[in-house]
């Protein structure tokens, strides 16, 4: 479904003491939207104090909105250019960063509910001891009010103040992923989300100065976010993260640790800030980019209007030869693998990590993020070891995880990736484990080497034991009939599993009739009947064998949208696809496909 534009709904508004200012361009907003405010300049954020909406305005300061107008008599100008502020209702304190050219910290204001005004508490500025002239852009407060996080536009430092109600001193606990400045920050649970210039990243709120955390990409939202904010609804237990770019706002909904989905509202003009309360989203915009005073405005959008459309790229459902494929879960991102561990399905998701599925949803509380971008994993039920390749740009090898059957969760074993001696920098993407668990094969995106790690439950060292047929990548692996099958660019190839560093092998054509395989799976029953299953183009093909001899070929399903991973079981096949081919977050899907 294509997001539909938000149409204009203009309210005549001005400044109580400053005139109306220049007229704004058409305000893109749905017919359900109300209480727009015009005559602003690059509004950086909004807060609900009591029953009032307050705005951080680049020109006027931190000001209360009355009847669709800024009440200039209420404006606090301690911050030369106020950024995204944070409010603690328990103490009545408001934390306002100063992102002006001379901004060097965060101002602590006190809200008076009787007069509905704010006043500045005594200096010095919060965090000034480490911020210097960094021009802090955003403040984010933990739900208990005990930790205040500050990000800046001039450098990549992430600063934390403990007990901000009484303390002025901050410490550097994190760093942006690229060392550059940041535009926004928001907290959900134990995670701080940051709007960097190249995307939304995250660190844990428990990061400390003695172990500075480097922000990791999330893949959420735009590649050029301008604002980020978050809201936890105490009435429903729903958590929502909002990410804006210049023209749209995306929201990601979680409940009880499970990811429910993503939606987008579009048609905005130069989004500069966001604000949230129980029922509304406030979208600050300035088409002039602060170049023209008073050209900005805020649009209020209900969280329940029809202007929120499903996020991601959609595609028609696939079809099956032996029955209609059933959707298992959506809102995946470039899924790299599917595993059955115990009675649970796990999905290797490019955005969230290796995660358990509960009730048709990703359970975010179970996701393991050791692999920044997990590829095709493998599981050893004897040792409860899970092997996860990291095919991210910084992937160093294969992470060994330990499965806990009691809690049905995963934990990372050690701090070194398996096979890093030969895989580092090559973006390992696929693994396959011999039935006895004694040998793990790995292939990568950057070359055609086939790596073997012997005794992987205890050993970290890998050897190059083979090569793809053309020296290029193999994107998926599987084992059947005593051989290793590889998905190469020109077809499925096969290699002996006894190859070694001293006697390496080269993969040979398998004879299976495929030309563009993207994912492989296999299944062997107790009678020795086996299959090699291939996602080829938009189809899923099955090649059946009896005692290692080829029996027949059949098509299990068609019209999949760029399948990326599969899992074969006795009565069904799980097929993951991504209509966007990984270009758009949350477009991926997982299907259950009948096999007979």
Coordinates of C-alpha atoms in Angstrom, one line a residue:
X1 CA 0.0 0.0 0.0
X2 CA 1.4 3.4 -0.9
X3 CA 1.3 6.0 1.8
X4 CA -1.1 8.7 0.8
X5 CA -0.2 12.3 1.1
X6 CA -1.4 14.3 4.1
X7 CA -3.6 17.2 2.9
X8 CA -3.5 20.8 4.1
X9 CA -5.5 22.0 7.1
X10 CA -4.5 25.6 7.9
X11 CA -5.3 27.4 11.1
X12 CA -4.8 31.2 11.2
X13 CA -2.3 31.7 14.0
X14 CA 0.3 34.3 14.9
X15 CA 2.5 35.4 17.7
X16 CA 0.9 37.1 20.7
X17 CA 3.4 40.0 20.7
X18 CA 5.3 39.6 17.5
X19 CA 2.7 39.8 14.7
X20 CA 1.8 37.0 12.4
X21 CA 5.0 36.7 10.5
X22 CA 5.2 35.5 6.9
X23 CA 2.6 33.0 5.7
X24 CA 3.6 29.3 5.7
X25 CA 3.5 27.1 2.7
X26 CA 0.6 24.6 2.6
X27 CA 0.7 22.6 5.8
X28 CA 0.5 18.9 4.9
X29 CA -1.9 17.3 7.2
X30 CA -4.9 15.0 7.2
X31 CA -8.5 16.1 7.6
X32 CA -8.4 14.6 11.1
X33 CA -5.6 16.9 12.3
X34 CA -6.3 19.8 14.6
X35 CA -4.7 22.7 16.5
X36 CA -1.9 23.5 14.1
X37 CA 0.5 26.3 15.2
X38 CA 2.1 28.5 12.6
X39 CA 4.6 31.4 12.9
X40 CA 7.4 29.2 14.3
X41 CA 11.1 28.9 13.4
X42 CA 12.7 25.5 13.1
X43 CA 10.7 24.0 16.0
X44 CA 13.0 21.3 17.6
X45 CA 10.6 19.5 19.8
X46 CA 7.4 19.6 21.9
X47 CA 6.5 18.7 25.5
X48 CA 3.2 18.4 27.3
X49 CA 3.4 20.2 30.6
X50 CA 0.1 19.7 32.5
X51 CA -2.6 20.4 29.9
X52 CA -0.4 22.7 27.8
X53 CA 1.8 22.1 24.7
X54 CA 5.2 23.7 24.9
X55 CA 7.5 24.2 21.9
X56 CA 11.3 24.6 21.5
X57 CA 11.5 27.5 19.0
X58 CA 14.8 28.5 17.4
X59 CA 13.9 32.2 17.5
X60 CA 11.6 32.7 20.5
X61 CA 12.8 30.1 23.0
X62 CA 10.9 27.5 25.0
X63 CA 7.3 28.7 24.9
X64 CA 3.8 27.7 25.8
X65 CA 1.1 27.4 23.1
X66 CA -2.2 29.0 23.9
X67 CA -5.2 28.6 21.5
X68 CA -3.0 27.8 18.5
X69 CA -0.6 30.7 19.2
X70 CA 2.8 31.0 20.9
X71 CA 2.3 33.0 24.0
X72 CA 5.5 35.1 23.9
X73 CA 5.0 36.1 27.6
X74 CA 5.7 32.6 28.6
X75 CA 8.9 32.1 26.5
X76 CA 12.0 31.1 28.4
X77 CA 15.1 32.3 26.5
X78 CA 17.9 30.8 28.7
X79 CA 18.8 28.6 25.7
X80 CA 19.8 30.7 22.8
X81 CA 18.3 28.1 20.5
X82 CA 16.5 25.4 22.4
X83 CA 16.8 21.8 21.2
X84 CA 14.7 18.7 22.0
X85 CA 13.8 19.1 25.7
X86 CA 12.9 16.5 28.3
X87 CA 10.4 16.8 31.2
X88 CA 10.2 15.0 34.6
X89 CA 6.7 15.3 35.9
X90 CA 7.7 13.9 39.3
X91 CA 10.0 16.9 40.0
X92 CA 8.5 19.5 37.6
X93 CA 11.9 19.9 36.0
X94 CA 12.4 20.6 32.3
X95 CA 15.8 20.0 30.7
X96 CA 16.4 22.2 27.7
X97 CA 19.6 21.9 25.6
X98 CA 21.1 25.0 24.0
X99 CA 22.1 24.2 20.4
X100 CA 23.0 27.8 19.5
X101 CA 26.5 28.6 18.2
X102 CA 27.6 29.2 21.8
X103 CA 25.6 26.4 23.3
X104 CA 27.6 24.5 25.9
X105 CA 25.1 22.6 28.0
X106 CA 21.5 21.9 29.1
X107 CA 19.4 24.4 31.1
X108 CA 17.4 23.1 34.0
X109 CA 14.0 24.9 34.2
X110 CA 11.3 24.5 36.8
X111 CA 7.6 24.3 35.9
X112 CA 5.0 26.0 38.0
X113 CA 1.7 24.3 37.5
X114 CA -0.2 27.2 39.1
X115 CA 1.0 29.9 36.9
X116 CA 1.7 27.4 34.0
X117 CA 5.1 29.0 33.4
X118 CA 8.7 27.9 33.7
X119 CA 11.7 29.7 35.3
X120 CA 15.4 29.0 35.1
X121 CA 17.2 27.4 38.0
X122 CA 20.7 28.4 39.0
X123 CA 23.7 27.8 36.7
X124 CA 26.0 26.1 35.8
X125 CA 24.7 24.4 32.8
X126 CA 24.2 20.7 33.1
X127 CA 26.9 18.7 31.3
X128 CA 29.0 21.8 30.6
X129 CA 32.0 20.1 32.1
X130 CA 32.2 17.7 29.1
X131 CA 30.1 19.4 26.4
X132 CA 32.2 22.5 25.8
X133 CA 31.0 24.2 22.7
X134 CA 29.4 21.0 21.3
X135 CA 26.0 22.6 20.7
X136 CA 23.8 20.0 22.4
X137 CA 20.7 19.3 20.3
X138 CA 18.6 16.8 22.3
X139 CA 18.0 15.6 25.9
X140 CA 16.3 12.3 26.8
X141 CA 15.3 11.2 30.3
X142 CA 14.8 7.7 31.7
X143 CA 11.3 7.0 33.0
X144 CA 12.5 7.2 36.6
X145 CA 14.1 10.6 36.0
X146 CA 17.5 9.4 37.3
X147 CA 19.5 9.6 34.1
X148 CA 19.6 12.3 31.5
X149 CA 21.3 11.7 28.2
X150 CA 22.5 14.5 26.0
X151 CA 23.6 14.4 22.3
X152 CA 25.2 17.2 20.4
X153 CA 25.4 18.5 16.8
X154 CA 29.0 19.3 16.8
X155 CA 30.6 16.0 17.9
X156 CA 29.7 12.4 18.5
X157 CA 29.8 12.4 22.3
X158 CA 26.8 10.8 24.1
X159 CA 26.8 12.3 27.6
X160 CA 25.0 11.0 30.7
X161 CA 24.1 12.8 33.9
X162 CA 23.0 10.8 36.9
X163 CA 20.5 12.5 39.3
X164 CA 20.0 15.5 36.9
X165 CA 17.6 17.1 39.4
X166 CA 20.6 17.9 41.7
X167 CA 23.7 17.2 39.7
X168 CA 25.4 19.3 37.1
X169 CA 28.3 17.0 36.1
X170 CA 28.1 14.7 33.1
X171 CA 30.3 11.9 31.7
X172 CA 30.8 10.6 28.2
X173 CA 29.3 7.1 28.0
X174 CA 28.9 6.7 24.3
X175 CA 29.9 7.7 20.8
X176 CA 27.9 8.1 17.6
X177 CA 28.6 5.4 15.1
X178 CA 30.6 7.7 12.8
X179 CA 31.9 10.2 15.3
X180 CA 29.7 13.0 13.8
X181 CA 27.0 15.1 15.5
X182 CA 23.4 14.0 16.2
X183 CA 20.0 15.6 15.8
X184 CA 17.8 13.8 18.3
X185 CA 17.5 11.2 21.1
X186 CA 14.8 9.0 22.6
X187 CA 14.6 6.3 25.3
X188 CA 12.4 3.2 25.2
X189 CA 13.0 0.7 28.0
X190 CA 16.8 0.2 28.4
X191 CA 17.7 1.6 24.9
X192 CA 18.7 5.1 23.9
X193 CA 17.9 5.7 20.2
X194 CA 19.9 8.4 18.4
X195 CA 19.2 10.2 15.2
X196 CA 22.5 10.4 13.5
X197 CA 23.2 12.0 10.1
X198 CA 23.4 8.6 8.5
X199 CA 20.6 6.7 10.3
X200 CA 19.1 5.8 13.6
X201 CA 21.5 4.1 16.0
X202 CA 21.3 2.8 19.6
X203 CA 23.2 2.2 22.8
X204 CA 22.1 0.8 26.2
X205 CA 21.2 3.2 28.9
X206 CA 23.6 1.3 31.2
X207 CA 26.7 2.4 29.3
X208 CA 29.3 4.0 31.6
X209 CA 32.3 6.2 31.2
X210 CA 34.7 3.4 32.0
X211 CA 33.3 1.4 29.1
X212 CA 32.2 3.8 26.4
X213 CA 29.6 2.3 24.1
X214 CA 29.7 2.8 20.3
X215 CA 26.3 3.3 18.9
X216 CA 25.1 0.5 16.6
X217 CA 22.9 0.9 13.5
X218 CA 19.3 -0.1 13.9
X219 CA 18.1 0.1 10.3
X220 CA 15.0 1.9 11.5
X221 CA 13.6 4.8 9.6
X222 CA 15.3 6.9 7.1
X223 CA 19.0 7.1 6.1
X224 CA 18.8 10.8 6.9
X225 CA 16.7 11.1 10.1
X226 CA 15.9 14.6 11.4
X227 CA 14.2 13.8 14.6
X228 CA 13.4 10.8 16.9
X229 CA 11.0 10.5 19.8
X230 CA 9.4 7.7 21.9
X231 CA 6.3 7.2 24.0
X232 CA 5.1 4.5 26.3
X233 CA 1.3 4.4 26.8
X234 CA 0.6 3.4 30.4
X235 CA -3.0 2.5 29.5
X236 CA -2.2 -0.1 26.9
X237 CA 1.3 -1.1 27.6
X238 CA 2.2 -0.1 24.0
X239 CA 5.6 1.4 23.2
X240 CA 6.1 3.4 20.1
X241 CA 9.3 4.8 18.5
X242 CA 8.9 7.6 16.0
X243 CA 11.5 8.5 13.4
X244 CA 11.2 11.5 11.1
X245 CA 13.0 12.5 8.0
X246 CA 12.4 15.7 6.0
X247 CA 9.1 14.5 4.5
X248 CA 7.7 11.6 6.6
X249 CA 7.3 10.1 10.0
X250 CA 7.6 6.4 10.6
X251 CA 6.5 4.7 13.8
X252 CA 7.5 1.3 15.2
X253 CA 5.1 -0.3 17.7
X254 CA 6.1 -2.8 20.5
X255 CA 4.0 -4.4 23.2
X256 CA 5.3 -6.7 25.9
X257 CA 8.6 -6.9 24.1
X258 CA 7.1 -8.0 20.8
X259 CA 7.3 -6.0 17.6
X260 CA 3.8 -5.4 16.3
X261 CA 4.6 -3.5 13.1
X262 CA 5.6 -0.3 11.3
X263 CA 3.6 2.5 9.8
X264 CA 4.3 5.8 8.0
X265 CA 2.7 9.2 7.6
X266 CA 4.1 11.3 4.8
X267 CA 3.7 14.6 3.0
X268 CA 5.5 16.8 5.5
X269 CA 7.7 19.7 4.7
X270 CA 11.1 19.8 6.4
X271 CA 10.5 18.0 9.7
X272 CA 12.6 19.5 12.4
X273 CA 11.1 18.1 15.6
X274 CA 8.6 15.7 17.2
X275 CA 6.4 15.7 20.3
X276 CA 4.2 12.9 21.7
X277 CA 1.4 12.4 24.2
X278 CA -1.2 9.7 24.7
X279 CA -3.2 10.4 21.7
X280 CA -1.3 12.7 19.5
X281 CA 1.9 13.2 17.4
X282 CA 3.2 16.8 17.0
X283 CA 5.3 17.3 13.9
X284 CA 7.4 20.4 13.7
X285 CA 8.3 21.6 10.3
X286 CA 10.2 24.5 8.7
X287 CA 10.3 24.4 4.8
X288 CA 12.9 27.2 5.0
X289 CA 15.3 25.2 7.2
X290 CA 15.3 28.2 9.6
X291 CA 16.3 30.4 6.8
X292 CA 13.1 32.5 7.0
X293 CA 12.0 33.5 10.5
X294 CA 8.5 32.4 11.5
X295 CA 8.1 30.1 8.4
X296 CA 7.7 27.0 10.5
X297 CA 4.7 25.3 11.9
X298 CA 3.5 22.3 13.9
X299 CA 0.9 19.8 12.8
X300 CA -1.0 17.7 15.3
X301 CA -1.8 14.2 14.1
X302 CA -3.9 11.7 16.0
X303 CA -2.2 8.3 16.6
X304 CA -5.4 6.6 15.3
X305 CA -6.1 8.4 12.0
X306 CA -6.1 6.6 8.7
X307 CA -3.0 8.5 7.6
X308 CA -0.7 5.9 9.1
X309 CA -0.1 3.3 6.4
X310 CA 1.7 0.0 6.7
X311 CA 5.5 0.5 6.5
X312 CA 7.8 -1.3 4.1
X313 CA 7.3 -2.5 0.5
X314 CA 4.4 -4.8 -0.1
X315 CA 3.9 -7.5 -2.7
X316 CA 1.1 -10.0 -3.6
X317 CA 1.2 -13.3 -1.7
X318 CA 2.9 -16.4 -3.2
X319 CA 1.1 -19.5 -4.4
X320 CA 1.8 -23.2 -3.6
X321 CA 1.4 -26.4 -5.5
X322 CA 0.1 -28.4 -2.5
X323 CA -1.8 -25.6 -0.7
X324 CA -1.8 -21.9 -0.1
X325 CA 1.2 -20.5 1.7
X326 CA 0.3 -19.2 5.2
X327 CA 1.9 -16.0 6.5
X328 CA 3.8 -16.7 9.7
X329 CA 5.2 -13.2 10.4
X330 CA 5.7 -9.9 8.6
X331 CA 7.8 -6.8 9.2
X332 CA 11.1 -8.6 8.8
X333 CA 14.1 -7.0 7.2
X334 CA 16.2 -9.0 4.8
X335 CA 15.8 -12.3 6.8
X336 CA 19.0 -14.3 6.5
X337 CA 17.9 -17.6 8.0
X338 CA 15.2 -19.6 9.8
X339 CA 15.9 -22.2 12.6
X340 CA 13.9 -24.6 14.6
X341 CA 15.2 -24.7 18.1
X342 CA 13.1 -26.9 20.5
X343 CA 9.5 -26.1 19.6
X344 CA 10.3 -22.5 18.5
X345 CA 11.0 -20.9 15.2
X346 CA 13.9 -18.3 15.2
X347 CA 14.5 -15.8 12.4
X348 CA 17.8 -14.1 11.6
X349 CA 16.7 -10.6 10.9
X350 CA 19.0 -7.9 9.5
X351 CA 17.4 -5.3 11.8
X352 CA 16.6 -7.0 15.1
X353 CA 19.1 -9.9 15.2
X354 CA 18.4 -13.6 15.8
X355 CA 15.0 -13.6 17.4
X356 CA 12.4 -16.0 18.6
X357 CA 8.9 -16.0 17.1
X358 CA 6.0 -16.0 19.7
X359 CA 2.4 -16.0 18.5
X360 CA 3.3 -14.8 15.0
X361 CA 5.4 -11.9 16.2
X362 CA 9.1 -11.2 16.8
X363 CA 9.8 -11.3 20.5
X364 CA 12.3 -8.4 20.8
X365 CA 13.2 -9.5 24.3
X366 CA 14.8 -12.7 22.9
X367 CA 16.8 -11.1 20.1
X368 CA 20.6 -11.7 20.2
X369 CA 22.5 -8.9 18.6
X370 CA 26.0 -10.4 18.6
X371 CA 25.9 -10.6 14.8
X372 CA 25.0 -7.0 13.6
X373 CA 23.5 -8.5 10.5
X374 CA 22.9 -12.2 11.0
X375 CA 23.2 -14.6 8.0
X376 CA 22.1 -18.2 7.7
X377 CA 22.7 -19.8 11.1
X378 CA 23.1 -23.4 12.2
X379 CA 22.0 -25.3 15.4
X380 CA 23.6 -28.3 17.2
X381 CA 21.0 -29.9 19.4
X382 CA 23.6 -32.1 21.2
X383 CA 25.6 -29.1 22.6
X384 CA 22.8 -26.5 22.3
X385 CA 25.2 -24.4 20.3
X386 CA 23.9 -21.9 17.7
X387 CA 26.3 -20.6 15.1
X388 CA 25.5 -17.2 13.6
X389 CA 27.5 -15.6 10.8
X390 CA 27.8 -11.8 10.8
X391 CA 27.5 -10.5 7.2
X392 CA 27.6 -6.8 8.2
X393 CA 30.3 -4.5 6.8
X394 CA 32.2 -5.0 10.1
X395 CA 31.5 -8.7 10.5
X396 CA 34.5 -10.6 11.7
X397 CA 33.3 -14.2 11.8
X398 CA 30.7 -16.6 13.2
X399 CA 29.3 -16.0 16.7
X400 CA 28.7 -19.0 18.9
X401 CA 25.6 -18.8 21.0
X402 CA 24.3 -21.1 23.7
X403 CA 20.6 -22.1 23.8
X404 CA 19.0 -22.4 27.2
X405 CA 16.0 -24.9 26.9
X406 CA 14.5 -23.7 30.2
X407 CA 14.3 -20.0 29.4
X408 CA 14.2 -20.6 25.6
X409 CA 16.7 -17.9 25.1
X410 CA 20.2 -17.4 23.7
X411 CA 23.4 -16.1 25.2
X412 CA 26.7 -15.3 23.5
X413 CA 29.7 -17.5 24.3
X414 CA 33.0 -15.6 24.5
X415 CA 34.0 -12.3 22.9
X416 CA 35.7 -13.7 19.8
X417 CA 33.9 -14.7 16.7
X418 CA 34.7 -18.2 15.3
X419 CA 36.9 -18.3 12.2
X420 CA 38.0 -14.7 12.5
X421 CA 41.5 -15.7 11.5
X422 CA 40.3 -16.3 7.9
X423 CA 36.8 -14.6 7.8
X424 CA 37.6 -11.1 9.2
X425 CA 36.5 -8.5 6.7
X426 CA 34.9 -11.0 4.3
X427 CA 31.3 -10.7 5.6
X428 CA 30.5 -14.3 6.4
X429 CA 26.9 -15.0 5.4
X430 CA 26.1 -18.7 5.5
X431 CA 26.8 -21.8 7.7
X432 CA 26.1 -25.5 7.5
X433 CA 26.8 -28.0 10.3
X434 CA 27.5 -31.7 9.8
X435 CA 25.0 -34.0 11.5
X436 CA 27.5 -35.0 14.2
X437 CA 28.2 -31.3 15.0
X438 CA 31.9 -31.8 14.4
X439 CA 32.5 -29.6 11.4
X440 CA 31.0 -26.2 10.5
X441 CA 31.2 -24.8 7.0
X442 CA 31.1 -21.1 6.3
X443 CA 30.9 -19.0 3.1
X444 CA 31.2 -15.2 2.7
X445 CA 29.9 -12.4 0.6
X446 CA 33.4 -11.0 -0.4
X447 CA 35.1 -14.1 -1.8
X448 CA 34.6 -17.7 -2.9
X449 CA 36.4 -19.4 0.0
X450 CA 34.8 -22.3 1.7
X451 CA 35.9 -22.3 5.4
X452 CA 35.7 -25.3 7.8
X453 CA 35.8 -25.0 11.6
X454 CA 36.5 -28.3 13.2
X455 CA 35.1 -29.0 16.6
X456 CA 33.2 -25.7 16.5
X457 CA 31.7 -26.1 20.0
X458 CA 35.1 -25.5 21.5
X459 CA 37.5 -24.3 18.7
X460 CA 37.7 -20.8 17.2
X461 CA 40.1 -21.3 14.3
X462 CA 39.0 -21.9 10.7
X463 CA 40.7 -23.2 7.6
X464 CA 40.2 -22.6 3.9
X465 CA 39.2 -26.0 2.6
X466 CA 37.6 -25.2 -0.7
X467 CA 36.6 -22.7 -3.3
X468 CA 33.3 -22.0 -5.1
X469 CA 33.3 -23.0 -8.8
X470 CA 33.8 -19.4 -10.1
X471 CA 35.7 -17.9 -7.1
X472 CA 32.7 -15.7 -6.3
X473 CA 30.3 -15.7 -3.3
X474 CA 28.0 -18.5 -2.2
X475 CA 25.0 -17.0 -0.4
X476 CA 23.5 -20.1 1.1
X477 CA 24.6 -23.7 2.2
X478 CA 22.9 -27.0 3.0
X479 CA 23.9 -30.6 3.4
X480 CA 22.4 -33.7 1.9
X481 CA 23.5 -37.1 0.5
X482 CA 26.9 -36.7 2.3
X483 CA 27.7 -33.5 0.3
X484 CA 27.8 -29.8 0.8
X485 CA 25.6 -27.8 -1.6
X486 CA 26.3 -24.2 -2.3
X487 CA 24.1 -21.4 -3.8
X488 CA 26.3 -19.7 -6.3
X489 CA 25.6 -16.9 -8.8
X490 CA 25.1 -19.3 -11.7
X491 CA 23.5 -22.3 -10.0
X492 CA 23.8 -24.8 -7.2
X493 CA 27.1 -26.5 -6.9
X494 CA 28.3 -29.4 -4.7
X495 CA 31.5 -30.1 -2.8
X496 CA 32.9 -33.1 -0.8
X497 CA 32.7 -32.5 3.0
X498 CA 36.0 -34.2 3.7
X499 CA 38.1 -31.5 2.0
X500 CA 40.9 -30.1 4.1
X501 CA 43.4 -27.3 4.2
X502 CA 46.1 -29.7 2.9
X503 CA 43.8 -31.0 0.2
X504 CA 41.3 -28.3 -0.7
X505 CA 38.4 -28.9 -3.1
X506 CA 36.7 -26.9 -5.8
X507 CA 32.9 -26.9 -6.0
X508 CA 31.4 -28.6 -9.1
X509 CA 28.0 -28.1 -10.8
X510 CA 25.4 -30.2 -9.0
X511 CA 23.3 -30.9 -12.1
X512 CA 20.2 -29.4 -10.3
X513 CA 18.3 -27.3 -12.8
X514 CA 18.7 -23.9 -11.4
X515 CA 20.2 -20.6 -12.6
X516 CA 19.7 -18.0 -9.9
X517 CA 19.6 -19.7 -6.5
X518 CA 19.3 -17.4 -3.5
X519 CA 18.5 -19.9 -0.6
X520 CA 19.0 -23.6 0.1
X521 CA 17.5 -26.1 2.6
X522 CA 17.3 -29.8 2.9
X523 CA 15.5 -32.6 4.8
X524 CA 16.4 -36.3 5.3
X525 CA 13.9 -38.7 6.9
X526 CA 14.6 -41.8 8.9
X527 CA 14.3 -44.0 5.8
X528 CA 17.2 -42.2 4.0
X529 CA 14.9 -40.2 1.7
X530 CA 16.3 -36.7 1.2
X531 CA 15.6 -33.4 -0.5
X532 CA 17.6 -30.5 -1.7
X533 CA 15.3 -27.4 -1.8
X534 CA 16.2 -24.4 -3.8
X535 CA 14.8 -20.9 -3.9
X536 CA 15.4 -20.0 -7.6
X537 CA 14.2 -16.6 -8.8
X538 CA 10.6 -16.4 -7.4
X539 CA 10.0 -20.1 -7.1
X540 CA 10.8 -22.9 -4.6
X541 CA 12.0 -26.1 -6.2
X542 CA 12.4 -29.5 -4.6
X543 CA 14.9 -32.1 -5.8
X544 CA 14.2 -35.5 -4.2
X545 CA 16.6 -38.4 -3.6
X546 CA 16.4 -41.9 -2.4
X547 CA 19.6 -43.4 -1.0
X548 CA 21.6 -40.6 -2.7
X549 CA 20.1 -41.3 -6.1
X550 CA 18.0 -38.5 -7.8
X551 CA 14.3 -39.4 -8.0
X552 CA 12.4 -36.3 -9.3
X553 CA 12.0 -32.5 -9.3
X554 CA 8.9 -30.6 -8.5
X555 CA 7.9 -27.0 -7.8
X556 CA 6.6 -26.3 -4.3
X557 CA 5.6 -22.7 -4.7
X558 CA 5.9 -19.6 -7.0
X559 CA 5.5 -15.8 -6.9
X560 CA 7.7 -15.4 -3.8
X561 CA 9.2 -11.9 -3.7
X562 CA 12.9 -12.4 -3.7
X563 CA 13.2 -15.3 -1.2
X564 CA 16.2 -15.0 1.1
X565 CA 16.1 -18.0 3.5
X566 CA 14.4 -21.4 4.0
X567 CA 13.9 -24.1 6.5
X568 CA 12.7 -27.6 5.4
X569 CA 10.7 -29.8 7.8
X570 CA 8.8 -33.1 7.4
X571 CA 5.5 -31.6 6.4
X572 CA 6.2 -28.0 5.5
X573 CA 8.7 -25.5 4.3
X574 CA 9.4 -22.1 5.7
X575 CA 10.3 -19.5 3.1
X576 CA 11.4 -15.9 4.0
X577 CA 11.3 -13.3 1.3
X578 CA 11.7 -9.5 1.0
X579 CA 10.0 -7.6 -1.8
X580 CA 12.3 -4.6 -1.3
X581 CA 15.4 -6.9 -1.7
X582 CA 16.7 -5.5 1.6
X583 CA 16.4 -1.8 0.6
X584 CA 13.5 -1.0 2.8
X585 CA 13.2 -1.9 6.5
X586 CA 10.4 -4.2 7.7
X587 CA 9.3 -5.3 4.2
X588 CA 10.3 -9.0 4.7
X589 CA 7.9 -11.9 5.3
X590 CA 7.9 -15.5 6.5
X591 CA 5.6 -18.1 4.9
X592 CA 4.7 -21.7 5.8
X593 CA 4.5 -23.6 2.5
X594 CA 2.9 -27.1 2.4
X595 CA 5.2 -29.7 0.7
X596 CA 2.7 -32.5 0.0

